[in-house]
CSV table of C-alpha atoms in Angstrom, one decimal:
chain,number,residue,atom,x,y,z
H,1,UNK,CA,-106.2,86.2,43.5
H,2,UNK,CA,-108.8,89.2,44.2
H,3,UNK,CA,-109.1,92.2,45.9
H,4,UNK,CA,-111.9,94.2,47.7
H,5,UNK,CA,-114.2,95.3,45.1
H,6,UNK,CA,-113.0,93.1,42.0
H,7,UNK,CA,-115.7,92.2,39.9
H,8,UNK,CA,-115.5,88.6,39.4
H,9,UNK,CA,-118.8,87.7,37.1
H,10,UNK,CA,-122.5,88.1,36.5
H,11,UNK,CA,-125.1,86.7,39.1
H,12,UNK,CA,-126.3,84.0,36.2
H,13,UNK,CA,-123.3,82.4,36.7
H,14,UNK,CA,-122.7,81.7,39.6
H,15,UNK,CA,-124.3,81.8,43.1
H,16,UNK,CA,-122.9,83.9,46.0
H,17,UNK,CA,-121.1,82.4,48.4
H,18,UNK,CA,-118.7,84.0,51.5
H,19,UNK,CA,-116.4,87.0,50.7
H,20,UNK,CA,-118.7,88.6,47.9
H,21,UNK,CA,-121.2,90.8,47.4
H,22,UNK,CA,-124.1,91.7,44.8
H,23,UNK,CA,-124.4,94.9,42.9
H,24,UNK,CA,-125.9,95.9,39.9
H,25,UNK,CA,-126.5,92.3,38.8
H,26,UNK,CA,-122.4,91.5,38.8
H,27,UNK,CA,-121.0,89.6,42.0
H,28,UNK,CA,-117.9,91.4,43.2
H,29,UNK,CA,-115.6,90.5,45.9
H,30,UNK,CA,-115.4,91.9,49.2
H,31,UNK,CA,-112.1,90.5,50.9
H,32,UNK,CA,-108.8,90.0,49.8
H,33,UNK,CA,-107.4,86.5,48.8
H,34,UNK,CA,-108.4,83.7,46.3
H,35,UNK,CA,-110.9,83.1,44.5
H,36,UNK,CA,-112.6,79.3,45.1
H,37,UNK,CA,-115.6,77.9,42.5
H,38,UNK,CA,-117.3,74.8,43.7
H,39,UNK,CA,-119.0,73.2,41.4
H,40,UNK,CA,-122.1,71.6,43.4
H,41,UNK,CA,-123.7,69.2,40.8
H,42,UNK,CA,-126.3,70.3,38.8
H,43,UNK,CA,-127.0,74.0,39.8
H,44,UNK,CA,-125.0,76.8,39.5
H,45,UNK,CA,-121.0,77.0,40.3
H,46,UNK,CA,-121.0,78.7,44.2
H,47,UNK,CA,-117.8,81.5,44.2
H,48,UNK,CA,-116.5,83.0,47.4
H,49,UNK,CA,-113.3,84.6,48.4
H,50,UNK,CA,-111.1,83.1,51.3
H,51,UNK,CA,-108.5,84.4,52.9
H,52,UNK,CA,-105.7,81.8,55.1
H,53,UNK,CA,-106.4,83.6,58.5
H,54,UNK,CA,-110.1,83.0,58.9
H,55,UNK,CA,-112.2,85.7,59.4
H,56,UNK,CA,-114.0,86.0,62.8
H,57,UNK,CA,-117.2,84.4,62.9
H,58,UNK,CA,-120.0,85.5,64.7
H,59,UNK,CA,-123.1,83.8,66.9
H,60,UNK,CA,-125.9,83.6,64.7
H,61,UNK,CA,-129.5,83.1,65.2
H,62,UNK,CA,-129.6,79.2,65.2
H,63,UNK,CA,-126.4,78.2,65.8
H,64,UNK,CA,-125.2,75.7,68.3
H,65,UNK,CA,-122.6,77.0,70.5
H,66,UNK,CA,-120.1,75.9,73.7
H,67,UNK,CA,-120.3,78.9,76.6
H,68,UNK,CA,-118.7,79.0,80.0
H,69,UNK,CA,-121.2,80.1,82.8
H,70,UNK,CA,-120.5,82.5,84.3
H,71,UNK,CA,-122.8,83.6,87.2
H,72,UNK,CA,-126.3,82.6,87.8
H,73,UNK,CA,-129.2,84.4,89.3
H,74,UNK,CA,-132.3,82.8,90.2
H,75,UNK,CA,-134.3,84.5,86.6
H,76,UNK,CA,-131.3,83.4,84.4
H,77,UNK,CA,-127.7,82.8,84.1
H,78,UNK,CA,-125.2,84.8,82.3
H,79,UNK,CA,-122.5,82.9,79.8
H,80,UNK,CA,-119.8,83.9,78.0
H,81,UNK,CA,-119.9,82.3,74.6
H,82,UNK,CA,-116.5,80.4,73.3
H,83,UNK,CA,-117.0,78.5,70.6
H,84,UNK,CA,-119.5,78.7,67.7
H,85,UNK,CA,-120.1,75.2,66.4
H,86,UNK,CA,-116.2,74.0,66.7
H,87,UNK,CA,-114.4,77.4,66.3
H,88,UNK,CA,-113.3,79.0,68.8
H,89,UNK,CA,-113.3,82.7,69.2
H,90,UNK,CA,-111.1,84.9,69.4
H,91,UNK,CA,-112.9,87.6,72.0
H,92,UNK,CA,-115.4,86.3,73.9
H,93,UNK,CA,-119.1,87.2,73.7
H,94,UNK,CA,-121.6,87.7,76.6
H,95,UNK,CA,-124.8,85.7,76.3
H,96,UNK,CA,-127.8,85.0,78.9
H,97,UNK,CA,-129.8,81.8,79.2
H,98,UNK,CA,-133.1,82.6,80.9
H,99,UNK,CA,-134.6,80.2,83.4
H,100,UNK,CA,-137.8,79.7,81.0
H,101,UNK,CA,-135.6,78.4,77.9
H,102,UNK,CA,-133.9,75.9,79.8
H,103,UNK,CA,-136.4,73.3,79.5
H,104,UNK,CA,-139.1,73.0,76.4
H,105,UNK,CA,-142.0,73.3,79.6
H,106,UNK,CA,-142.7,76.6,81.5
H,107,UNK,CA,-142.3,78.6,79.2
H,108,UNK,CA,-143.3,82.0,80.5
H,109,UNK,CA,-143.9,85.8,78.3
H,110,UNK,CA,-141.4,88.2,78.8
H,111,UNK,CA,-142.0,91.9,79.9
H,112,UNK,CA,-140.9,94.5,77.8
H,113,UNK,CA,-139.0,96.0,80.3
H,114,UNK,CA,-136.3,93.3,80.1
H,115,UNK,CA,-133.2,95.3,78.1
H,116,UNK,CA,-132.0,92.5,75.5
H,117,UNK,CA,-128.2,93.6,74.6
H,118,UNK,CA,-127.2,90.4,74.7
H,119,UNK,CA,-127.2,87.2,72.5
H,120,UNK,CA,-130.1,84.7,73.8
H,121,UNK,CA,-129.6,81.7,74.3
H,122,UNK,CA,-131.4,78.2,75.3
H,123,UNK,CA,-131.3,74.9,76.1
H,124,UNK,CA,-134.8,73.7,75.7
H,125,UNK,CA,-133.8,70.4,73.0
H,126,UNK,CA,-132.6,67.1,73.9
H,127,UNK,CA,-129.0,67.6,73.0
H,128,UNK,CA,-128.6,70.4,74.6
H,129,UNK,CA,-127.6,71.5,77.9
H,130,UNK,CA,-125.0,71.4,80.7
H,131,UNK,CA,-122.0,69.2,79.2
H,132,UNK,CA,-119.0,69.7,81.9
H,133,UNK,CA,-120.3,70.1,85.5
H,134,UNK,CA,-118.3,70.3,89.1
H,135,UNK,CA,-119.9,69.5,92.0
H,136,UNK,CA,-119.4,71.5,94.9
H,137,UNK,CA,-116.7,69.5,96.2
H,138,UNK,CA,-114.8,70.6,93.7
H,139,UNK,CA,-112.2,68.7,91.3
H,140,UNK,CA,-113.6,65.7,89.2
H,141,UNK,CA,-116.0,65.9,86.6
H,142,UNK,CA,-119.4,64.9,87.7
H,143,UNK,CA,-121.3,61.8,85.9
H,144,UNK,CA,-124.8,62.5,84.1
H,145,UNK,CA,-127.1,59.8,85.6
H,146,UNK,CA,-130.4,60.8,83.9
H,147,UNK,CA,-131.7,64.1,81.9
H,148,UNK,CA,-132.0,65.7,85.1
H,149,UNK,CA,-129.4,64.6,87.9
H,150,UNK,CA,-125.6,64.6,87.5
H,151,UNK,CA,-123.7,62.5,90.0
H,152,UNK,CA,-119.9,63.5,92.0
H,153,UNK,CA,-117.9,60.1,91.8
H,154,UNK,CA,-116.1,61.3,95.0
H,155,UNK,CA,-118.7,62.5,97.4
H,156,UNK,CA,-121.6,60.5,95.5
H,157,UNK,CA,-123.9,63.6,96.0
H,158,UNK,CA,-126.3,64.2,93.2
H,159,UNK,CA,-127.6,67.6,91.8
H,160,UNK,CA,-129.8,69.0,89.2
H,161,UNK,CA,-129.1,69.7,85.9
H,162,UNK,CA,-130.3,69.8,82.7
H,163,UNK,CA,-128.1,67.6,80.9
H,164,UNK,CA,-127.5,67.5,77.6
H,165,UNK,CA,-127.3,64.7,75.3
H,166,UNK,CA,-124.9,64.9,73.4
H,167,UNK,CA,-124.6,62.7,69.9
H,168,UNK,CA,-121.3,60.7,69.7
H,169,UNK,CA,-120.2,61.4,66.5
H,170,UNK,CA,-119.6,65.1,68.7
H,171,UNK,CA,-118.1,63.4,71.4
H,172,UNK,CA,-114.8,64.2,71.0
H,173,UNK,CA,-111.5,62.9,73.7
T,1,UNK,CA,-95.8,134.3,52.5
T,2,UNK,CA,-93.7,136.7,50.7
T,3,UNK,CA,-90.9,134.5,48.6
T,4,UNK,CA,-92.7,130.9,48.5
T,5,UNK,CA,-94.5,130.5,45.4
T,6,UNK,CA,-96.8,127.5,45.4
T,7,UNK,CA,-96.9,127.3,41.9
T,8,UNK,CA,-94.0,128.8,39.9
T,9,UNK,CA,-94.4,129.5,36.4
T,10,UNK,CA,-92.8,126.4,34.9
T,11,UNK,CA,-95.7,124.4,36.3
T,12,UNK,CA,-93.6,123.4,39.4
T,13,UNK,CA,-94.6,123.4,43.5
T,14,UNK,CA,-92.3,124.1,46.5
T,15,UNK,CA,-91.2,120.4,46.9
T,16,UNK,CA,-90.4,120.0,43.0
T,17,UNK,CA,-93.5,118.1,42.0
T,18,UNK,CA,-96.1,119.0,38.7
T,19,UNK,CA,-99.8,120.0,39.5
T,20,UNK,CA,-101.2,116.7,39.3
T,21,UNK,CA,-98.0,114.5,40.5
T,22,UNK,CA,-98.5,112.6,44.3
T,23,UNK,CA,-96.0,112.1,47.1
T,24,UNK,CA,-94.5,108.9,46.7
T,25,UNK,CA,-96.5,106.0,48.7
T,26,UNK,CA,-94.8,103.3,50.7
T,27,UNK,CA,-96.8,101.1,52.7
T,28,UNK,CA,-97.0,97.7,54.9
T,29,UNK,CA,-99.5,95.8,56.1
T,30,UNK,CA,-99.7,93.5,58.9
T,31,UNK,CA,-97.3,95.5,60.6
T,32,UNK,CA,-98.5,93.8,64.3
T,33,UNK,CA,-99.3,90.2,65.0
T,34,UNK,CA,-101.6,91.3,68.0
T,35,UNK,CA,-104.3,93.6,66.1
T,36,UNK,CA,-106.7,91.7,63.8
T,37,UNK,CA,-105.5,94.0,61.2
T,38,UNK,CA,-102.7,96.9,60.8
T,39,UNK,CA,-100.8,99.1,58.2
T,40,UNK,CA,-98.1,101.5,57.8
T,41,UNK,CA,-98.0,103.9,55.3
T,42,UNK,CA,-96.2,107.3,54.2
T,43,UNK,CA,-97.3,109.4,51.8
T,44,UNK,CA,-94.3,111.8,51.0
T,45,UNK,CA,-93.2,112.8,54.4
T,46,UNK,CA,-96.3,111.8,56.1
T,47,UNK,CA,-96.6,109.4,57.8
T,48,UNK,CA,-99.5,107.0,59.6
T,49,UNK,CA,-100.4,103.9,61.2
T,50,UNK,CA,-103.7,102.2,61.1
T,51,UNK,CA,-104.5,99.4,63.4
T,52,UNK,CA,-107.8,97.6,63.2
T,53,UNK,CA,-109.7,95.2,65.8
T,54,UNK,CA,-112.9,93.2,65.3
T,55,UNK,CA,-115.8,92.6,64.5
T,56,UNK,CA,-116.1,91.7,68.6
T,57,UNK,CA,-118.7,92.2,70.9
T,58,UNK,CA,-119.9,96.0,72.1
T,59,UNK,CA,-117.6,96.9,74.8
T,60,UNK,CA,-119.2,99.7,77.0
T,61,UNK,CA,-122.2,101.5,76.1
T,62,UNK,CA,-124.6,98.7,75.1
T,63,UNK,CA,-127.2,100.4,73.9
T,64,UNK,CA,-125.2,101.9,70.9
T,65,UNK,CA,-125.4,98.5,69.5
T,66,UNK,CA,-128.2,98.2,66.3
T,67,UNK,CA,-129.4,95.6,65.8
T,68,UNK,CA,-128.8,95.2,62.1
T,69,UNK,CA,-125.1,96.3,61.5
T,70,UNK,CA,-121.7,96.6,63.1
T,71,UNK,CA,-120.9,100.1,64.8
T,72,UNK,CA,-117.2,101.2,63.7
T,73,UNK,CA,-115.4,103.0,66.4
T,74,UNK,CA,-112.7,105.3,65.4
T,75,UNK,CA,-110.4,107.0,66.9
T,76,UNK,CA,-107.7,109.8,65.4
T,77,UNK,CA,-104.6,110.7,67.5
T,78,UNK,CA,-101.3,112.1,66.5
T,79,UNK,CA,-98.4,111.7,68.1
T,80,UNK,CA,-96.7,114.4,70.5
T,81,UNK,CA,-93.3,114.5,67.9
T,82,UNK,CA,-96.1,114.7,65.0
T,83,UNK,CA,-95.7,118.1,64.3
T,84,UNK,CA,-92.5,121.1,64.0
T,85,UNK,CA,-94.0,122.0,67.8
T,86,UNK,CA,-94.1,118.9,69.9
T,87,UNK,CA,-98.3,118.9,70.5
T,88,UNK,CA,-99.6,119.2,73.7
T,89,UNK,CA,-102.7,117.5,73.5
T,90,UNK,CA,-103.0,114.0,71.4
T,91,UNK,CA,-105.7,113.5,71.5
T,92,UNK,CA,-109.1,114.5,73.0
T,93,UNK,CA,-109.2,117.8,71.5
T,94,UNK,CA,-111.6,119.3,68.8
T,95,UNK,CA,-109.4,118.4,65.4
T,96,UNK,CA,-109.2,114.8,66.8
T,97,UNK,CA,-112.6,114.5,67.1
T,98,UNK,CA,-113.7,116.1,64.1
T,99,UNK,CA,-111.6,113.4,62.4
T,100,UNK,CA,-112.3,110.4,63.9
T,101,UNK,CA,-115.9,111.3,62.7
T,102,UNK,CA,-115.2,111.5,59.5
T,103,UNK,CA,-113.3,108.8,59.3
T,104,UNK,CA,-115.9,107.0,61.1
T,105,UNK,CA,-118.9,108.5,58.0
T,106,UNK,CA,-116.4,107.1,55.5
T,107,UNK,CA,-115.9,104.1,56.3
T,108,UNK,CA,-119.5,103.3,57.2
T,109,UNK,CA,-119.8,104.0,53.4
T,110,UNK,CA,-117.3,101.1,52.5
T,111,UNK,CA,-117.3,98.3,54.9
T,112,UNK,CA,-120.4,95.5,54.9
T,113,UNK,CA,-121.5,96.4,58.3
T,114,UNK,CA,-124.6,94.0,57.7
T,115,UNK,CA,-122.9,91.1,58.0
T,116,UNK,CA,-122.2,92.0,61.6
T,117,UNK,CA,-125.3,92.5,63.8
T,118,UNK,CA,-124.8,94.1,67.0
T,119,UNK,CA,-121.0,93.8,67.2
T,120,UNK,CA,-118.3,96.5,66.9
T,121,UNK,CA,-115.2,97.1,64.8
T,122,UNK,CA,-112.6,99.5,66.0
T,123,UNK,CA,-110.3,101.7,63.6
T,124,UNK,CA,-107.4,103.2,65.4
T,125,UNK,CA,-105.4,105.8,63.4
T,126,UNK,CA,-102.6,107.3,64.6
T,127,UNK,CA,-100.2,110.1,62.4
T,128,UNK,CA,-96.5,109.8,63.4
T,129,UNK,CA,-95.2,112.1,61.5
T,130,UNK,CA,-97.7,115.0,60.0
T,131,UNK,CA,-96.7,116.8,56.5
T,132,UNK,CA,-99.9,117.6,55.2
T,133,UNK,CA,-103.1,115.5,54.0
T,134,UNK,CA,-103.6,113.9,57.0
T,135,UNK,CA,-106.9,113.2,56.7
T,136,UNK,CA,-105.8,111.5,53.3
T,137,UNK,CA,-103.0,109.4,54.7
T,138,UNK,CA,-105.2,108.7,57.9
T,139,UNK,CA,-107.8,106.8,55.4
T,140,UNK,CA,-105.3,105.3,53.2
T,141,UNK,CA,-103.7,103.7,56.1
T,142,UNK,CA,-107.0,102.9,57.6
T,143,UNK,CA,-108.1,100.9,54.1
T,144,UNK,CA,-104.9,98.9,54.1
T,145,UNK,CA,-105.5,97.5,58.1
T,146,UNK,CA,-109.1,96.7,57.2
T,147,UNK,CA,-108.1,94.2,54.3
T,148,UNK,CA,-105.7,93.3,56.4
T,149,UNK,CA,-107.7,92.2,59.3
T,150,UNK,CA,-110.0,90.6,56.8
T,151,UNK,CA,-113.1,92.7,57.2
T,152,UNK,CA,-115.7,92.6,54.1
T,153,UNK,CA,-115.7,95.8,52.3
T,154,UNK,CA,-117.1,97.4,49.3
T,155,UNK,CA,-114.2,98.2,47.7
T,156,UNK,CA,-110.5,100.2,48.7
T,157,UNK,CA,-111.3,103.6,50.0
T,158,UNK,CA,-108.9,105.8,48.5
T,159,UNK,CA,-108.6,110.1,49.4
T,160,UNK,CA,-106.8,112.9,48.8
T,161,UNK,CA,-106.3,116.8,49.4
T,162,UNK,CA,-106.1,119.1,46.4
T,163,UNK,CA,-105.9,122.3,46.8
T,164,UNK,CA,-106.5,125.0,44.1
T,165,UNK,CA,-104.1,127.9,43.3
T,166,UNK,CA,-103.5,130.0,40.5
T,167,UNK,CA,-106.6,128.5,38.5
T,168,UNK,CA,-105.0,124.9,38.7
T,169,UNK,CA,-105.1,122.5,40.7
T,170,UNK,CA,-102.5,120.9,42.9
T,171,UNK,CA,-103.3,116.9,44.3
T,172,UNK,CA,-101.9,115.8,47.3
T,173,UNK,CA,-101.0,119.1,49.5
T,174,UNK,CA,-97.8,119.4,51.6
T,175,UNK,CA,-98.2,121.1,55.2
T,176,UNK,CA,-96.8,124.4,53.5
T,177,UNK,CA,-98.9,124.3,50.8
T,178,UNK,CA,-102.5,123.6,53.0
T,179,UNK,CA,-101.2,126.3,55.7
T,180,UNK,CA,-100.1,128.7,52.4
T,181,UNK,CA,-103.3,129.7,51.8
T,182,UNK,CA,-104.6,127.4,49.5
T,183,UNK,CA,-108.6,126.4,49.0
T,184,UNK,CA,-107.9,122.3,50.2
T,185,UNK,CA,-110.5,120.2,49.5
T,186,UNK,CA,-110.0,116.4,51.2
T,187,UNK,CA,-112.5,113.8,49.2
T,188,UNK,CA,-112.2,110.0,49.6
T,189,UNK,CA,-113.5,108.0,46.9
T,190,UNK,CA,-114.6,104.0,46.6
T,191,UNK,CA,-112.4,104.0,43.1
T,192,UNK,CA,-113.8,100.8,41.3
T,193,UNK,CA,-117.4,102.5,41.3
T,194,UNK,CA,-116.7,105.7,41.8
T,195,UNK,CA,-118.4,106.5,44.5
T,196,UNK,CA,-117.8,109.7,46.7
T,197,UNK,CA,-117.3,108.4,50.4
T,198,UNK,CA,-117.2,111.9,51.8
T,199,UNK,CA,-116.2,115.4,50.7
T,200,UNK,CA,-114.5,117.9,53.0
T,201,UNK,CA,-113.9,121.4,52.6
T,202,UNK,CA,-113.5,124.3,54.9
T,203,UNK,CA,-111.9,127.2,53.0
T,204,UNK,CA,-113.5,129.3,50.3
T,205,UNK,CA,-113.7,128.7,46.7
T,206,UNK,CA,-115.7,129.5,43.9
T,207,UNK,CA,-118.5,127.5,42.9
T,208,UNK,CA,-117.2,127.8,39.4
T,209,UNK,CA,-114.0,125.8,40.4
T,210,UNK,CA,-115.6,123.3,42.4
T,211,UNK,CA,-116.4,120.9,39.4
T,212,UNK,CA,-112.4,120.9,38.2
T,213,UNK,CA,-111.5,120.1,41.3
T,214,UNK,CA,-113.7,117.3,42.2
T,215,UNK,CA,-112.1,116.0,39.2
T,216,UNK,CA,-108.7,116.3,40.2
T,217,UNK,CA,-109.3,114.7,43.5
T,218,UNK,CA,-110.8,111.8,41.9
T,219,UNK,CA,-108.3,111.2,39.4
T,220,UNK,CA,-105.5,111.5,42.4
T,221,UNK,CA,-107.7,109.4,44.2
T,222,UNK,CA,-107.4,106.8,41.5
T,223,UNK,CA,-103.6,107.2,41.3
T,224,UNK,CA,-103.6,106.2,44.9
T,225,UNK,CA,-105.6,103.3,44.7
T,226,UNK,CA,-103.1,101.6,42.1
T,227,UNK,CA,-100.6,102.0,44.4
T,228,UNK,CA,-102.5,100.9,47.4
T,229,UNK,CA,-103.9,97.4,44.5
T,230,UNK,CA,-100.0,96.8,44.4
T,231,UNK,CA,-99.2,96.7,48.1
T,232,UNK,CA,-102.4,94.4,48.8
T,233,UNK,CA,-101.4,91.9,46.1
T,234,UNK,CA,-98.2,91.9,46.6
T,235,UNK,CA,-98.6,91.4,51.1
T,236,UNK,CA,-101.2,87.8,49.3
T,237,UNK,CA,-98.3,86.5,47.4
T,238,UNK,CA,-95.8,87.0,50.2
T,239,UNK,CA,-98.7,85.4,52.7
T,240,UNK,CA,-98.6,82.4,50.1
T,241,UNK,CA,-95.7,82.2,49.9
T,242,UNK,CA,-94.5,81.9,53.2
T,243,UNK,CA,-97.7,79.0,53.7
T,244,UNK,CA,-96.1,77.1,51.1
C-alpha cells in the first residue's frame, strides 16, 4: 500500500509504469493504493500504483474510440466521444470528424482560421468508420452491403456510408 | 483586546493549547458517491468540505484550454451559518476570490496536470463552519478529495497559519487569535520534499522573524500531514476491505 509522494525505488530498478512519477533519479508514487511489480521477462520489473475505482482515462492521440454523432454539417460532423478502446467514460467528450479524414482520398489543407478546441478525429483506415446506422425510416439497424452503401431491411433503400470493417475478434453480441 | 492574552505566561493560548500544539484533525474521505472525489475535515472547530470532479472535458470558455496540461478550476465559498454573523454574500465577493486563486496556484504546484491535455479538473471547497485558518483547512480538505478522486499528484499538500506573538510563535490560529492582532502567516507545503506550494502573508512582521516562522509553519505543516498519512491509509484498508 502507498500514498501520493512515497518513494518506492531508484529508476535502475525498475521501469515506470501508471500511477508514478520520476524525480531526482527515485520513482515515487503519485496515487493512492497498491503497489503492482510485473516482472516482464528479461528487462527490468515495470511498478505502477492502482487504485480499485479506475481512474478516468482520456482520448489520446492514436487511440481507437466508439462516438455517437451528433449533428453533421456539410464540412464535418460533430461526435461526442463514449468509449475509449472498451471503456466507457464517465463524462462525455466533444470531438469533430472533418469531411476530408473520412476517407484516406481528398485529403484537403486546412486554413488557419479553423479554431481546433476539440479532439480530431478520423475515419480514413479500413476498420474504421460508421458501425451502427438508421435509415431514415427509422427503427432497424441498417445492413452494410459494401465499404460504401448500407442497406434498410425494411424499406430496402440504400445510402452512403463509410463503413467500417470491423475485425471479429471485436465483434462483440 | 484588553483581558485576552494570546499567550499567557505559562506558555499557554486562549483555547488551552502550547505554542507549537494543533487543533485536533478529524477527517473523511469519500464523503459522496456522486463527485469523483470528496472529503470532510475539521481542524479544531473549523470545519470544511472538499469536493473534487474530473479530469473531464473544458466546460465553457474553450479557449482556456492548453494544450499541454489540465486547468484546475476552483472555487471557495462559505456557508451563510459559517460565521458568528450569518454572511450575506457566499460567495462571489473579493475574499472568495482571492482564495479560490490561491488555492488554485497551490494546487497547480502539486497535481500532475501533464498527464491531462486540454481537460479540466474542478476543486470545490466549501467552509461550513469557520474558526480560523481557513485557508489551511480549505487545502487540507482539498488534498484529501484529490486522492480520493484518484487524481495523480506530487505528493499531500499540507498548510497551516502561524501567527507570531510575543517573540514565539503560535501554529495553527483560532479566529480570535488571527482577528487579535497577530502577524498570520498561511504557507502550504508538499511535506515529503519540502517544497513550499505558496506562502501568504498580509500583516506586518519583521524581516528578522520571518525565518522562525517559516520554520514553525513547516514543522506544523508536517504534523498535519501525519495526520492527514493516517486518514488516507486507513480510508485503503477499509476500501479493501469492504472489496473482499
Amino acid at each position: 500500500m502507498c500514498v501520493s509522494g512515497d518513494k518506492l525505488c531508484s529508476v535502475e530498478d525498475c521501469i515506470l509504469g501508471t500511477g508514478v512519477y520520476l524525480r531526482h533519479g527515485y520513482i515515487y508514487s503519485s496515487l493512492a493504493g497498491y503497489v503492482l511489480k510485473k516482472n516482464e521477462g528479461e528487462q527490468l520489473p515495470v511498478i505502477s500504483v492502482v487504485r480499485e475505482t479506475e481512474v478516468q482515462l482520456l482520448p489520446d492521440v492514436g487511440a481507437i474510440v466508439t462516438c455517437k454523432v451528433t449533428s453533421i454539417n456539410s464540412r464535418f460532423a460533430k461526435v461526442h466521444i463514449l468509449y475509449v478502446g472498451s471503456t466507457p467514460l464517465k463524462d462525455l467528450f466533444r470531438g469533430t470528424i472533418r469531411k476530408e479524414d473520412v476517407r484516406a482520398t481528398e485529403k484537403d489543407k486546412i486554413s488557419l482560421g479553423d479554431v481546433q478546441s476539440n479532439y480530431l478525429l478520423t475515419t480514413a483506415e479500413n476498420e474504421l468508420g460508421v458501425v451502427v446506422a438508421h435509415s431514415d425510416a427509422g427503427e432497424p439497424q441498417m445492413v452494410p452491403i459494401s465499404w460504401c452503401e448500407m442497406q434498410c431491411p425494411q424499406t430496402h433503400t440504400k445510402e452512403f456510408r463509410k463503413v467500417a470493417r470491423v475485425q471479429p475478434e471485436y465483434l462483440e453480441a | 483586546m484588553a483581558g485576552l492574552e494570546l499567550l499567557s505566561d505559562q506558555g499557554y493560548r486562549l483555547d488551552g493549547r502550547k505554542a507549537t500544539e494543533l487543533r485536533k484533525v478529524q477527517a473523511r474521505m469519500g464523503v459522496f458517491a456522486q463527485a469523483d472525489g470528496s472529503a470532510y475535515l475539521e481542524q479544531g472547530n473549523t470545519k470544511a468540505l472538499a469536493v473534487v470532479y474530473g479530469p473531464h472535458e473544458i466546460r465553457g470558455a474553450r479557449s482556456r484550454a492548453l494544450h499541454d496540461r489540465a486547468i484546475i478550476n476552483c472555487q471557495y465559498s462559505m456557508a451563510t451559518f459559517s460565521t458568528a454573523e450569518r454572511k450575506r454574500r457566499p460567495h462571489g465577493d473579493r475574499k472568495s476570490t482571492e482564495m479560490s486563486l490561491h488555492l488554485k496556484q497551490t494546487f497547480e504546484a502539486a497535481v500532475l496536470t501533464q498527464l491531462y491535455p486540454r481537460s479540466q479538473i474542478d476543486i470545490y471547497v466549501k467552509i461550513l463552519q469557520s474558526d480560523g485558518g481557513n485557508y489551511s483547512v480549505c487545502v487540507n480538505a482539498a488534498t484529501l478529495a484529490v486522492i480520493d478522486a484518484g487524481i495523480p499528484m506530487r505528493d499531500y499538500v499540507c498548510a497551516c497559519t502561524v501567527g507570531f506573538v510575543d517573540e514565539t510563535s503560535l501554529a495553527d490560529l483560532c479566529y480570535a487569535e488571527e482577528s487579535g492582532g497577530v502577524s498570520s502567516l498561511a504557507l502550504s507545503l508538499l511535506p515529503r520534499g519540502g517544497q513550499i506550494a505558496l506562502v501568504q502573508m498580509d500583516a506586518r512582521l519583521h524581516q528578522d522573524h520571518l525565518d522562525t516562522l517559516i520554520e514553525a509553519a513547516m514543522t506544523a505543516c508536517k504534523g498535519v500531514s501525519k495526520v492527514l498519512d493516517q486518514v488516507v491509509r486507513q480510508h485503503l484498508q477499509e476500501g479493501s476491505t469492504l472489496r473482499e
